[in-house]
C-alpha cells in the first residue's frame, strides 16, 4: 500500500503543499522551486558562518552535496549555525491556536515515527507565506526515494518481509494520520489553521516525514533546570547538504555560545579536506533497512547490514536435520535447556524472537548461545560457562568442536532456507538491472541483492570457521 503521489493544489496566493507526480533518478535532485534562493548567502545573512571554501555541488550522483573549493585543514569550522537557524519543534513557537493544534497532532504520532512530529512543523512552515525558513525549505528536494512512495510492484520487489512490514506500517500510519489531521483542522478559522487552510493529505505528510527522516539530526535540545539537555531532532540548514559516509571527513558538534545561553551547532573538519573533496558526515552505523526507509538509499557491502529471522523451534529442527544433526531438540528442549532459552529471552510470554545474522556481530549472540546449548547434551558442561561466553562468536568452541561445528552448520542451513525464500537469485537480479529499470525498481533490486549478499557472506564465514575447527580437531587427534 504505497502512498499515492502528490496531488495538484488548486489554491493560489499561498505556498502549495504539492509535489511532482513522478519520481525519476533526476527528479530526486530537483528542489521544491526551480531556482531557490542561495542557501549559503541566507545562512551568512542570518548570522551563521560558512567557510569560504564550502560550495554546494549539484552534479553528484547522490543529489546535491557540499564540496571544498580548496584544501581545508583538520579542525577548521566549516559551518556554524546560531540557535535561530535550525528548524525544531519547540515551545518557543508560542501558545497560539495553530501551535496547540500542531502539538496535539504531534502527541498522536508514535515515538518511532518521530520524524512526523517535526514534519508537522516543516509542513506548517512550508505553507506559511512569510516563513523565515522559506529560503531553506525551497532548497529541499521535491521528491524522496523512500519506499513509502514506491509503486506496489516495487514494494514487492524488495522481497524482504521485515522491510515490507515497516513500509506497510508507515503507509497505513500516513493514511490514518491524514484523517486525523483533517478532523483536527476542519472547523478552524484561517488564523488558527496550522497549514494556512491548505489541504494536507498522506502524500504531503509523507513528503515532510521523509524530508525530516532523511535530513534531521538528533542533538541536545532545550536545557532543563537541572542542567541536563533533552534530545531533540532538528533540521540543520546547509549542514544537511552533506552526504553520508562511514568514514566521514566532518562531524557535528554543539557548543554553548560565549555571549548567551544559546547553543551553536557546528560542522567541523574531522580530517584534512582536499580541494574538490565532498564534505561527508556519518549518518549512523545503520543497516540498509534503515538507510532505505529513512534516507532512500542502499549502501553496497554495508558492514552494518544484517537479516532478521524469527527464532522458531520447528524451523531450527528442519535446519539442523538438513545440516546432518541427528534428533535435534529445538522444538522439545529439556527443562534445563528451556531455562537457558528463558534467560536469553527466547522463551516465555514476553520473549523477543527476533534474531539477526550479518552486521558486526555476524551471528546474533542470543541465537548462537541457544544453538550451542540446544545442541549440547551435557548440562554440567554448559553450566560451567557464563552467558557472555556462550553468546560470543570469538569464544573458542566453548562446548567442544563437534557442538560448535553443528551450530555453524545449522546456521548455514538456516541461511540456505532464507535464501530460498527470495523469489529471485542474485544473477537474475543483476540481469534485471542490466536491462534498465526505473529508479525505484533499481533501488528495490539493489536492496534485495544486498540482503542476499549478507546471507552468502555469513555462510562463507561460518564454513571457513567450521573448516578451521575441523582441521584443528584432526591435528589434535593425530598429535
Ligand atoms: C542529508 S541529505 C544530503 C543532501 C542531499 N543529497 C540533497 O540533495 O539535498 C540526505 C540525502 O542525500 C542522499 N545521500 C546522502 N548520502 C548518500 C550516499 N552515501 N549514497 C546515496 N545517497 C546519499 C540521500 O538521498 C539522502 O536521503
CSV table of C-alpha atoms and ligand atoms in Angstrom, one decimal:
chain,number,residue,atom,x,y,z
A,1,UNK,CA,0.0,0.0,0.0
A,2,UNK,CA,2.0,2.9,-1.3
A,3,UNK,CA,1.1,6.5,-0.5
A,4,UNK,CA,-0.1,7.9,-3.9
A,5,UNK,CA,2.0,10.7,-5.5
A,6,UNK,CA,1.3,14.3,-4.7
A,7,UNK,CA,-1.9,15.8,-6.0
A,8,UNK,CA,-2.1,19.2,-7.6
A,9,UNK,CA,-3.2,22.1,-5.4
A,10,UNK,CA,-5.9,24.4,-6.6
A,11,UNK,CA,-5.0,27.1,-4.1
A,12,UNK,CA,-3.4,30.3,-5.3
A,13,UNK,CA,-1.7,33.1,-3.3
A,14,UNK,CA,-0.2,30.6,-0.9
A,15,UNK,CA,2.7,28.1,-0.7
A,16,UNK,CA,1.1,24.9,-2.0
A,17,UNK,CA,1.9,21.6,-0.3
A,18,UNK,CA,2.2,19.8,-3.6
A,19,UNK,CA,5.0,18.0,-5.4
A,20,UNK,CA,6.0,16.4,-8.7
A,21,UNK,CA,3.8,13.5,-9.7
A,22,UNK,CA,6.5,11.2,-11.0
A,23,UNK,CA,9.9,10.3,-9.5
A,24,UNK,CA,12.9,9.6,-11.7
A,25,UNK,CA,16.5,9.4,-10.8
A,26,UNK,CA,16.9,13.0,-11.8
A,27,UNK,CA,13.8,14.3,-10.0
A,28,UNK,CA,15.4,13.3,-6.7
A,29,UNK,CA,17.8,16.2,-7.4
A,30,UNK,CA,15.0,18.7,-8.2
A,31,UNK,CA,14.2,21.3,-5.5
A,32,UNK,CA,10.8,22.5,-4.3
A,33,UNK,CA,11.1,25.5,-6.6
A,34,UNK,CA,13.1,25.7,-9.8
A,35,UNK,CA,15.6,28.4,-8.7
A,36,UNK,CA,15.7,28.5,-4.9
A,37,UNK,CA,17.5,31.3,-3.0
A,38,UNK,CA,21.2,30.9,-2.4
A,39,UNK,CA,21.4,28.9,0.9
A,40,UNK,CA,24.9,29.9,1.7
A,41,UNK,CA,24.1,33.6,1.5
A,42,UNK,CA,21.0,33.1,3.6
A,43,UNK,CA,22.9,31.3,6.4
A,44,UNK,CA,25.5,34.1,6.4
A,45,UNK,CA,22.8,36.8,6.4
A,46,UNK,CA,21.0,35.2,9.3
A,47,UNK,CA,24.1,35.3,11.5
A,48,UNK,CA,25.7,31.9,10.6
A,49,UNK,CA,29.2,31.3,9.4
A,50,UNK,CA,30.2,29.3,6.2
A,51,UNK,CA,33.8,28.6,5.4
A,52,UNK,CA,34.8,30.4,2.2
A,53,UNK,CA,35.8,27.1,0.6
A,54,UNK,CA,32.4,25.5,1.1
A,55,UNK,CA,30.3,25.3,-2.1
A,56,UNK,CA,27.1,23.4,-2.9
A,57,UNK,CA,27.6,20.9,-5.7
A,58,UNK,CA,24.7,19.9,-7.9
A,59,UNK,CA,26.3,17.3,-10.1
A,60,UNK,CA,26.9,14.5,-7.7
A,61,UNK,CA,25.3,11.1,-8.0
A,62,UNK,CA,23.8,11.4,-4.5
A,63,UNK,CA,21.8,14.5,-5.1
A,64,UNK,CA,23.2,17.9,-4.0
A,65,UNK,CA,26.2,17.9,-1.7
A,66,UNK,CA,28.8,20.1,-0.2
A,67,UNK,CA,32.4,20.2,-1.6
A,68,UNK,CA,35.6,22.1,-0.8
A,69,UNK,CA,36.8,24.5,-3.4
A,70,UNK,CA,40.2,24.4,-1.9
A,71,UNK,CA,42.1,22.5,0.8
A,72,UNK,CA,40.7,22.8,4.4
A,73,UNK,CA,42.9,21.9,7.4
A,74,UNK,CA,41.7,19.5,10.0
A,75,UNK,CA,39.7,21.1,12.9
A,76,UNK,CA,38.5,24.0,10.8
A,77,UNK,CA,35.0,25.2,11.3
A,78,UNK,CA,33.0,24.6,8.1
A,79,UNK,CA,29.6,25.9,9.0
A,80,UNK,CA,28.3,27.4,12.3
A,81,UNK,CA,24.6,27.8,12.8
A,82,UNK,CA,23.3,30.1,15.6
A,83,UNK,CA,20.2,29.0,17.6
A,84,UNK,CA,17.7,30.8,15.3
A,85,UNK,CA,18.6,28.8,12.1
A,86,UNK,CA,17.8,25.1,13.0
A,87,UNK,CA,14.2,24.1,12.5
A,88,UNK,CA,12.9,22.5,15.6
A,89,UNK,CA,9.5,21.6,17.2
A,90,UNK,CA,9.9,23.8,20.3
A,91,UNK,CA,8.0,25.6,23.0
A,92,UNK,CA,9.3,28.9,21.7
A,93,UNK,CA,6.7,28.7,18.9
A,94,UNK,CA,4.3,30.4,21.2
A,95,UNK,CA,0.9,29.4,22.5
A,96,UNK,CA,-1.4,30.3,19.6
A,97,UNK,CA,-4.2,28.0,18.5
A,98,UNK,CA,-2.3,26.9,15.4
A,99,UNK,CA,0.6,25.8,17.5
A,100,UNK,CA,-1.6,24.0,20.0
A,101,UNK,CA,-3.3,22.1,17.2
A,102,UNK,CA,0.2,21.0,16.0
A,103,UNK,CA,1.2,19.9,19.5
A,104,UNK,CA,-2.0,17.9,19.9
A,105,UNK,CA,-1.4,16.2,16.5
A,106,UNK,CA,2.2,15.5,17.4
A,107,UNK,CA,1.1,13.7,20.5
A,108,UNK,CA,-0.7,11.2,18.3
A,109,UNK,CA,2.5,10.2,16.4
A,110,UNK,CA,4.1,7.0,17.7
A,111,UNK,CA,7.6,7.5,19.1
A,112,UNK,CA,9.3,5.5,16.4
A,113,UNK,CA,7.9,7.8,13.8
A,114,UNK,CA,9.4,10.9,15.5
A,115,UNK,CA,10.2,12.4,12.1
A,116,UNK,CA,6.5,13.0,11.5
A,117,UNK,CA,6.4,15.3,14.6
A,118,UNK,CA,9.0,17.6,13.3
A,119,UNK,CA,7.4,17.0,9.8
A,120,UNK,CA,4.3,18.8,11.0
A,121,UNK,CA,6.3,21.9,11.9
A,122,UNK,CA,8.1,21.6,8.5
A,123,UNK,CA,4.8,21.4,6.7
A,124,UNK,CA,3.5,24.4,8.6
A,125,UNK,CA,6.5,26.5,7.6
A,126,UNK,CA,6.2,25.2,4.1
A,127,UNK,CA,2.6,26.5,3.9
A,128,UNK,CA,3.4,29.8,5.6
A,129,UNK,CA,3.8,32.7,3.1
A,130,UNK,CA,6.4,34.6,5.0
A,131,UNK,CA,8.2,31.8,6.7
A,132,UNK,CA,11.7,32.6,8.0
A,133,UNK,CA,12.8,29.2,6.8
A,134,UNK,CA,11.4,29.6,3.2
A,135,UNK,CA,15.0,30.1,1.7
A,136,UNK,CA,15.9,26.7,3.3
A,137,UNK,CA,12.6,24.9,2.6
A,138,UNK,CA,12.6,25.9,-1.0
A,139,UNK,CA,16.0,24.2,-1.4
A,140,UNK,CA,14.7,20.9,-0.1
A,141,UNK,CA,14.2,18.0,-2.6
A,142,UNK,CA,10.8,17.9,-4.3
A,143,UNK,CA,10.6,14.1,-4.0
A,144,UNK,CA,12.2,11.4,-1.9
A,145,UNK,CA,13.3,7.9,-2.9
A,146,UNK,CA,12.0,6.2,0.3
A,147,UNK,CA,9.8,3.2,-0.3
A,148,UNK,CA,6.5,4.7,1.0
A,149,UNK,CA,6.5,6.4,-2.4
A,150,UNK,CA,7.2,3.2,-4.3
A,151,UNK,CA,4.5,1.7,-6.6
A,152,UNK,CA,3.1,-1.6,-5.2
A,153,UNK,CA,5.2,-3.6,-7.6
A,154,UNK,CA,8.4,-2.1,-6.3
A,155,UNK,CA,7.4,-2.7,-2.7
A,156,UNK,CA,7.0,-6.3,-3.7
A,157,UNK,CA,10.3,-6.1,-5.5
A,158,UNK,CA,12.0,-5.6,-2.1
A,159,UNK,CA,11.4,-9.3,-1.4
A,160,UNK,CA,12.2,-9.0,2.3
A,161,UNK,CA,9.3,-9.4,4.8
A,162,UNK,CA,10.7,-7.2,7.7
A,163,UNK,CA,11.1,-4.2,5.4
A,164,UNK,CA,7.7,-4.8,3.7
A,165,UNK,CA,6.2,-4.8,7.2
A,166,UNK,CA,7.8,-1.5,8.0
A,167,UNK,CA,6.8,0.1,4.7
A,168,UNK,CA,3.2,-1.0,5.1
A,169,UNK,CA,3.1,0.2,8.7
A,170,UNK,CA,4.3,3.7,7.6
A,171,UNK,CA,1.9,3.9,4.7
A,172,UNK,CA,-1.0,2.8,6.9
A,173,UNK,CA,0.0,5.4,9.6
A,174,UNK,CA,0.1,8.2,7.0
A,175,UNK,CA,-3.3,7.3,5.6
A,176,UNK,CA,-4.8,7.2,9.1
A,177,UNK,CA,-3.0,10.4,10.1
A,178,UNK,CA,-4.3,12.2,7.1
A,179,UNK,CA,-7.8,11.7,8.5
A,180,UNK,CA,-6.6,12.7,12.0
A,181,UNK,CA,-5.2,16.0,10.6
A,182,UNK,CA,-8.4,16.6,8.6
A,183,UNK,CA,-10.5,16.2,11.7
A,184,UNK,CA,-8.3,18.4,13.8
A,185,UNK,CA,-8.4,21.4,11.3
A,186,UNK,CA,-11.8,21.1,9.8
A,187,UNK,CA,-13.5,23.9,11.7
A,188,UNK,CA,-10.6,26.2,12.3
A,189,UNK,CA,-10.5,29.8,11.4
A,190,UNK,CA,-7.9,31.0,8.8
A,191,UNK,CA,-5.7,32.5,11.6
A,192,UNK,CA,-5.9,29.4,13.7
A,193,UNK,CA,-5.2,26.9,10.9
A,194,UNK,CA,-1.7,25.5,11.1
A,195,UNK,CA,-1.4,24.9,7.4
A,196,UNK,CA,-2.8,28.2,6.0
A,197,UNK,CA,-6.1,26.4,5.2
A,198,UNK,CA,-4.4,24.1,2.8
A,199,UNK,CA,-5.4,20.5,2.3
A,200,UNK,CA,-2.9,18.2,4.0
A,201,UNK,CA,-3.0,14.6,2.6
A,202,UNK,CA,-1.0,11.4,3.1
A,203,UNK,CA,1.4,12.5,0.3
A,204,UNK,CA,2.2,15.9,1.8
A,205,UNK,CA,2.6,14.2,5.2
A,206,UNK,CA,4.9,11.6,3.6
A,207,UNK,CA,6.9,14.3,2.0
A,208,UNK,CA,7.5,16.1,5.2
A,209,UNK,CA,8.2,12.9,7.2
A,210,UNK,CA,10.7,11.9,4.6
A,211,UNK,CA,12.3,15.3,4.5
A,212,UNK,CA,12.9,15.1,8.2
A,213,UNK,CA,13.9,11.4,8.4
A,214,UNK,CA,16.5,11.9,5.7
A,215,UNK,CA,17.9,15.2,6.9
A,216,UNK,CA,17.3,15.8,10.6
A,217,UNK,CA,19.9,15.3,13.3
A,218,UNK,CA,19.1,14.3,16.9
A,219,UNK,CA,21.0,16.8,19.0
A,220,UNK,CA,20.8,18.2,22.5
A,221,UNK,CA,17.7,20.4,22.6
A,222,UNK,CA,16.4,22.6,25.5
A,223,UNK,CA,18.3,22.8,28.7
A,224,UNK,CA,16.3,21.6,31.7
A,225,UNK,CA,16.5,23.4,35.1
A,226,UNK,CA,18.8,20.6,36.4
A,227,UNK,CA,21.3,21.4,33.7
A,228,UNK,CA,20.7,18.3,31.6
A,229,UNK,CA,19.5,18.6,28.0
A,230,UNK,CA,16.7,16.7,26.2
A,231,UNK,CA,17.4,15.1,23.0
A,232,UNK,CA,15.7,16.8,20.1
A,233,UNK,CA,15.6,16.3,16.4
A,234,UNK,CA,16.3,19.4,14.3
A,235,UNK,CA,16.8,20.3,10.7
A,236,UNK,CA,20.2,22.0,10.1
A,237,UNK,CA,20.1,24.2,7.0
A,238,UNK,CA,23.2,23.8,4.8
A,239,UNK,CA,24.8,21.3,7.2
A,240,UNK,CA,22.1,18.9,5.9
A,241,UNK,CA,23.5,19.2,2.4
A,242,UNK,CA,26.4,16.8,3.5
A,243,UNK,CA,26.1,13.3,2.1
A,244,UNK,CA,26.9,10.2,4.1
A,245,UNK,CA,30.0,8.1,4.5
A,246,UNK,CA,31.0,5.6,7.2
A,247,UNK,CA,34.5,7.3,7.1
A,248,UNK,CA,33.4,10.9,7.2
A,249,UNK,CA,35.7,14.0,7.0
A,250,UNK,CA,33.4,16.2,9.0
A,251,UNK,CA,31.4,15.9,12.3
A,252,UNK,CA,28.7,17.9,14.1
A,253,UNK,CA,29.4,19.5,17.4
A,254,UNK,CA,27.3,21.6,19.7
A,255,UNK,CA,28.8,24.4,21.8
A,256,UNK,CA,27.4,27.0,24.1
A,257,UNK,CA,27.5,30.5,22.5
A,258,UNK,CA,30.0,32.5,24.5
A,259,UNK,CA,27.7,35.5,24.6
A,260,UNK,CA,24.5,33.8,25.6
A,261,UNK,CA,22.9,30.6,27.0
A,262,UNK,CA,22.1,29.6,23.4
A,263,UNK,CA,23.6,26.6,21.6
A,264,UNK,CA,25.7,26.9,18.4
A,265,UNK,CA,25.8,24.0,16.0
A,266,UNK,CA,28.9,23.5,14.1
A,267,UNK,CA,30.1,21.2,11.3
A,268,UNK,CA,33.9,20.8,11.8
A,269,UNK,CA,36.6,19.2,9.6
A,270,UNK,CA,37.4,15.9,11.3
A,271,UNK,CA,40.3,15.2,8.8
A,272,UNK,CA,42.2,17.4,6.4
A,273,UNK,CA,39.9,18.0,3.4
A,274,UNK,CA,41.4,18.3,-0.1
A,275,UNK,CA,40.3,20.6,-2.8
A,276,UNK,CA,37.2,19.1,-4.6
A,277,UNK,CA,36.5,16.6,-1.8
A,278,UNK,CA,32.9,16.1,-0.8
A,279,UNK,CA,32.1,17.1,2.8
A,280,UNK,CA,30.8,13.9,4.3
A,281,UNK,CA,29.1,13.2,7.6
A,282,UNK,CA,28.3,9.8,9.1
A,283,UNK,CA,24.5,9.4,9.5
A,284,UNK,CA,25.0,6.4,11.8
A,285,UNK,CA,26.1,2.8,11.7
A,286,UNK,CA,22.8,1.6,10.3
A,287,UNK,CA,21.6,-1.4,8.3
A,288,UNK,CA,20.2,-1.0,4.8
A,289,UNK,CA,16.6,-1.3,6.1
A,290,UNK,CA,17.0,2.0,7.9
A,291,UNK,CA,19.0,3.7,5.2
A,292,UNK,CA,16.3,2.8,2.7
A,293,UNK,CA,13.3,3.5,4.9
A,294,UNK,CA,14.6,6.9,6.3
A,295,UNK,CA,17.1,8.1,3.7
A,296,UNK,CA,16.0,6.4,0.4
A,297,UNK,CA,19.4,4.8,-0.5
A,298,UNK,CA,21.2,1.5,0.0
A,299,UNK,CA,24.8,1.1,0.8
A,300,UNK,CA,26.6,-1.7,-1.1
A,301,UNK,CA,28.6,-4.1,1.1
A,302,UNK,CA,27.3,-2.2,4.2
A,303,UNK,CA,29.2,-3.7,7.1
A,304,UNK,CA,26.2,-3.0,9.4
A,305,UNK,CA,23.7,-4.7,7.1
A,306,UNK,CA,22.0,-7.8,8.5
A,307,UNK,CA,19.0,-10.0,8.0
A,308,UNK,CA,16.3,-10.6,10.6
A,309,UNK,CA,15.0,-14.1,11.4
A,310,UNK,CA,12.4,-15.4,13.8
A,311,UNK,CA,13.7,-17.9,16.4
A,312,UNK,CA,11.4,-20.9,15.8
A,313,UNK,CA,12.0,-24.4,17.2
A,314,UNK,CA,10.4,-26.3,14.2
A,315,UNK,CA,12.4,-24.2,11.7
A,316,UNK,CA,15.6,-24.8,13.6
A,317,UNK,CA,14.9,-28.6,13.8
A,318,UNK,CA,14.5,-28.6,10.0
A,319,UNK,CA,17.7,-26.6,9.5
A,320,UNK,CA,19.7,-28.8,11.8
A,321,UNK,CA,18.4,-32.0,10.2
A,322,UNK,CA,19.4,-30.6,6.9
A,323,UNK,CA,22.8,-29.9,8.4
A,324,UNK,CA,23.2,-33.5,9.4
A,325,UNK,CA,22.4,-33.2,13.2
A,326,UNK,CA,20.5,-36.3,14.4
A,327,UNK,CA,17.5,-35.9,16.7
A,328,UNK,CA,17.7,-32.1,17.3
A,329,UNK,CA,15.9,-30.8,20.4
A,330,UNK,CA,14.8,-27.3,19.2
A,331,UNK,CA,11.1,-27.9,19.4
A,332,UNK,CA,11.3,-30.1,22.5
A,333,UNK,CA,14.1,-28.8,24.7
A,334,UNK,CA,15.0,-30.4,28.0
A,335,UNK,CA,13.8,-28.4,31.1
A,336,UNK,CA,17.4,-27.1,31.7
A,337,UNK,CA,17.8,-26.1,28.1
A,338,UNK,CA,14.4,-24.3,28.3
A,339,UNK,CA,15.8,-22.4,31.3
A,340,UNK,CA,18.6,-21.1,29.2
A,341,UNK,CA,16.2,-20.1,26.4
A,342,UNK,CA,14.2,-18.1,29.0
A,343,UNK,CA,17.4,-16.4,30.2
A,344,UNK,CA,18.1,-15.5,26.6
A,345,UNK,CA,14.5,-14.1,26.3
A,346,UNK,CA,13.8,-16.7,23.6
A,347,UNK,CA,11.1,-18.5,25.6
A,348,UNK,CA,8.2,-17.3,27.6
A,349,UNK,CA,5.3,-14.9,27.1
A,350,UNK,CA,7.4,-11.7,26.7
A,351,UNK,CA,10.0,-13.4,24.6
A,352,UNK,CA,11.7,-11.4,21.8
A,353,UNK,CA,12.1,-13.9,19.0
A,354,UNK,CA,13.8,-11.6,16.5
A,355,UNK,CA,17.4,-12.6,15.9
A,356,UNK,CA,19.8,-11.3,13.3
A,357,UNK,CA,22.6,-12.6,11.0
A,358,UNK,CA,25.3,-10.4,9.5
A,359,UNK,CA,26.4,-7.0,10.6
A,360,UNK,CA,29.2,-6.5,13.1
A,361,UNK,CA,28.2,-9.5,15.3
A,362,UNK,CA,27.8,-11.9,12.3
A,363,UNK,CA,25.6,-14.2,14.4
A,364,UNK,CA,23.2,-12.8,16.9
A,365,UNK,CA,24.7,-13.7,20.3
A,366,UNK,CA,21.3,-14.9,21.6
A,367,UNK,CA,20.9,-17.3,18.6
A,368,UNK,CA,24.4,-18.6,18.9
A,369,UNK,CA,24.0,-19.3,22.6
A,370,UNK,CA,20.7,-21.0,22.0
A,371,UNK,CA,22.2,-23.2,19.3
A,372,UNK,CA,25.2,-24.2,21.4
A,373,UNK,CA,23.0,-25.0,24.4
A,374,UNK,CA,20.3,-26.9,22.5
A,375,UNK,CA,22.9,-28.9,20.5
A,376,UNK,CA,24.6,-29.9,23.8
A,377,UNK,CA,23.7,-32.9,25.8
A,378,UNK,CA,25.9,-32.4,28.9
A,379,UNK,CA,24.1,-29.9,31.2
A,380,UNK,CA,27.1,-29.7,33.6
A,381,UNK,CA,29.5,-28.7,30.8
A,382,UNK,CA,27.1,-26.0,29.6
A,383,UNK,CA,26.7,-24.6,33.2
A,384,UNK,CA,30.4,-24.2,33.5
A,385,UNK,CA,30.2,-21.2,31.1
A,386,UNK,CA,28.8,-17.8,31.6
A,387,UNK,CA,26.2,-16.5,29.2
A,388,UNK,CA,28.5,-13.9,27.7
A,389,UNK,CA,30.9,-16.7,26.6
A,390,UNK,CA,28.1,-18.7,25.2
A,391,UNK,CA,26.9,-15.7,23.2
A,392,UNK,CA,30.3,-14.8,21.8
A,393,UNK,CA,31.5,-16.0,18.4
A,394,UNK,CA,35.0,-15.1,19.4
A,395,UNK,CA,34.8,-17.7,22.3
A,396,UNK,CA,36.8,-20.7,21.1
A,397,UNK,CA,34.2,-23.5,20.7
A,398,UNK,CA,33.2,-23.4,24.4
A,399,UNK,CA,31.1,-26.6,24.3
A,400,UNK,CA,33.6,-28.5,22.1
A,401,UNK,CA,34.4,-28.7,18.5
A,402,UNK,CA,31.6,-31.1,17.5
A,403,UNK,CA,29.0,-28.8,19.2
A,404,UNK,CA,30.4,-25.7,17.5
A,405,UNK,CA,30.5,-27.2,14.1
A,406,UNK,CA,26.9,-28.5,14.5
A,407,UNK,CA,25.9,-24.9,15.5
A,408,UNK,CA,27.6,-23.4,12.5
A,409,UNK,CA,26.2,-26.0,10.1
A,410,UNK,CA,22.7,-25.3,11.5
A,411,UNK,CA,23.1,-21.6,10.8
A,412,UNK,CA,24.4,-22.3,7.3
A,413,UNK,CA,21.3,-24.5,6.7
A,414,UNK,CA,19.2,-21.6,8.0
A,415,UNK,CA,20.9,-19.3,5.5
A,416,UNK,CA,20.1,-21.7,2.7
A,417,UNK,CA,16.4,-21.8,3.7
A,418,UNK,CA,16.4,-18.0,4.0
A,419,UNK,CA,18.0,-17.6,0.5
A,420,UNK,CA,15.4,-20.0,-1.0
A,421,UNK,CA,12.6,-17.7,0.4
A,422,UNK,CA,13.7,-14.9,-2.1
A,423,UNK,CA,11.8,-15.4,-5.3
A,424,UNK,CA,14.8,-14.5,-7.4
A,425,UNK,CA,18.6,-15.3,-7.4
A,426,UNK,CA,21.3,-12.6,-7.4
A,427,UNK,CA,22.2,-13.4,-11.0
A,428,UNK,CA,18.6,-12.8,-12.1
A,429,UNK,CA,18.6,-9.5,-10.1
A,430,UNK,CA,21.8,-8.4,-11.8
A,431,UNK,CA,20.4,-9.3,-15.2
A,432,UNK,CA,17.2,-7.2,-14.5
A,433,UNK,CA,19.4,-4.2,-13.5
A,434,UNK,CA,21.3,-4.6,-16.8
A,435,UNK,CA,18.1,-4.4,-18.8
A,436,UNK,CA,17.4,-0.9,-17.4
A,437,UNK,CA,14.6,-0.3,-14.8
A,438,UNK,CA,13.1,2.7,-13.1
A,439,UNK,CA,14.9,4.4,-10.2
A,440,UNK,CA,12.7,2.9,-7.6
A,441,UNK,CA,12.9,-0.6,-9.1
A,442,UNK,CA,16.6,-0.3,-9.2
A,443,UNK,CA,16.7,0.7,-5.6
A,444,UNK,CA,14.4,-2.2,-4.6
A,445,UNK,CA,16.6,-4.7,-6.6
A,446,UNK,CA,19.8,-3.3,-5.1
A,447,UNK,CA,18.3,-3.7,-1.6
A,448,UNK,CA,17.4,-7.4,-2.1
A,449,UNK,CA,20.8,-8.1,-3.7
A,450,UNK,CA,22.5,-6.7,-0.6
A,451,UNK,CA,20.3,-8.8,1.7
A,452,UNK,CA,21.2,-12.0,-0.2
A,453,UNK,CA,24.9,-11.0,-0.2
A,454,UNK,CA,24.7,-10.7,3.6
A,455,UNK,CA,23.4,-14.2,3.8
A,456,UNK,CA,26.1,-15.5,1.5
A,457,UNK,CA,28.8,-13.8,3.4
A,458,UNK,CA,27.6,-15.3,6.7
A,459,UNK,CA,27.6,-18.8,5.1
A,460,UNK,CA,31.1,-18.3,3.7
A,461,UNK,CA,32.4,-17.0,7.1
A,462,UNK,CA,30.9,-19.9,9.0
A,463,UNK,CA,32.1,-22.5,6.5
A,464,UNK,CA,35.6,-21.2,6.9
A,465,UNK,CA,35.3,-21.3,10.7
A,466,UNK,CA,33.9,-24.8,10.7
A,467,UNK,CA,36.7,-26.0,8.4
A,468,UNK,CA,39.4,-24.4,10.6
A,469,UNK,CA,37.9,-26.1,13.7
A,470,UNK,CA,37.7,-29.4,12.0
A,471,UNK,CA,41.3,-29.2,10.8
A,472,UNK,CA,42.4,-28.3,14.4
A,473,UNK,CA,40.5,-31.3,15.6
A,474,UNK,CA,42.2,-33.6,13.1
A,475,UNK,CA,45.6,-32.2,14.0
A,476,UNK,CA,44.9,-32.8,17.7
A,477,UNK,CA,43.8,-36.4,17.0
A,478,UNK,CA,46.9,-37.0,15.0
A,479,UNK,CA,49.2,-35.4,17.6
B,1,LIG,C1,21.0,15.0,4.4
B,1,LIG,S1,20.6,14.8,2.8
B,1,LIG,C2,22.0,15.2,1.9
B,1,LIG,C3,21.8,16.2,0.8
B,1,LIG,C4,21.1,15.6,-0.3
B,1,LIG,N1,22.0,14.8,-1.2
B,1,LIG,C5,20.4,16.7,-1.2
B,1,LIG,O1,20.3,16.5,-2.4
B,1,LIG,O2,19.8,17.6,-0.6
B,1,LIG,C6,20.4,13.1,2.7
B,1,LIG,C7,20.1,12.5,1.3
B,1,LIG,O3,21.2,12.6,0.5
B,1,LIG,C8,21.3,11.4,-0.3
B,1,LIG,N2,22.5,10.7,0.1
B,1,LIG,C9,23.4,11.1,1.1
B,1,LIG,N3,24.4,10.2,1.2
B,1,LIG,C10,24.3,9.3,0.3
B,1,LIG,C11,25.0,8.1,-0.1
B,1,LIG,N4,26.1,7.8,0.5
B,1,LIG,N5,24.6,7.4,-1.1
B,1,LIG,C12,23.4,7.7,-1.7
B,1,LIG,N6,22.6,8.8,-1.4
B,1,LIG,C13,23.1,9.6,-0.4
B,1,LIG,C14,20.1,10.6,0.0
B,1,LIG,O4,19.1,10.9,-0.9
B,1,LIG,C15,19.7,11.1,1.4
B,1,LIG,O5,18.3,11.0,1.7
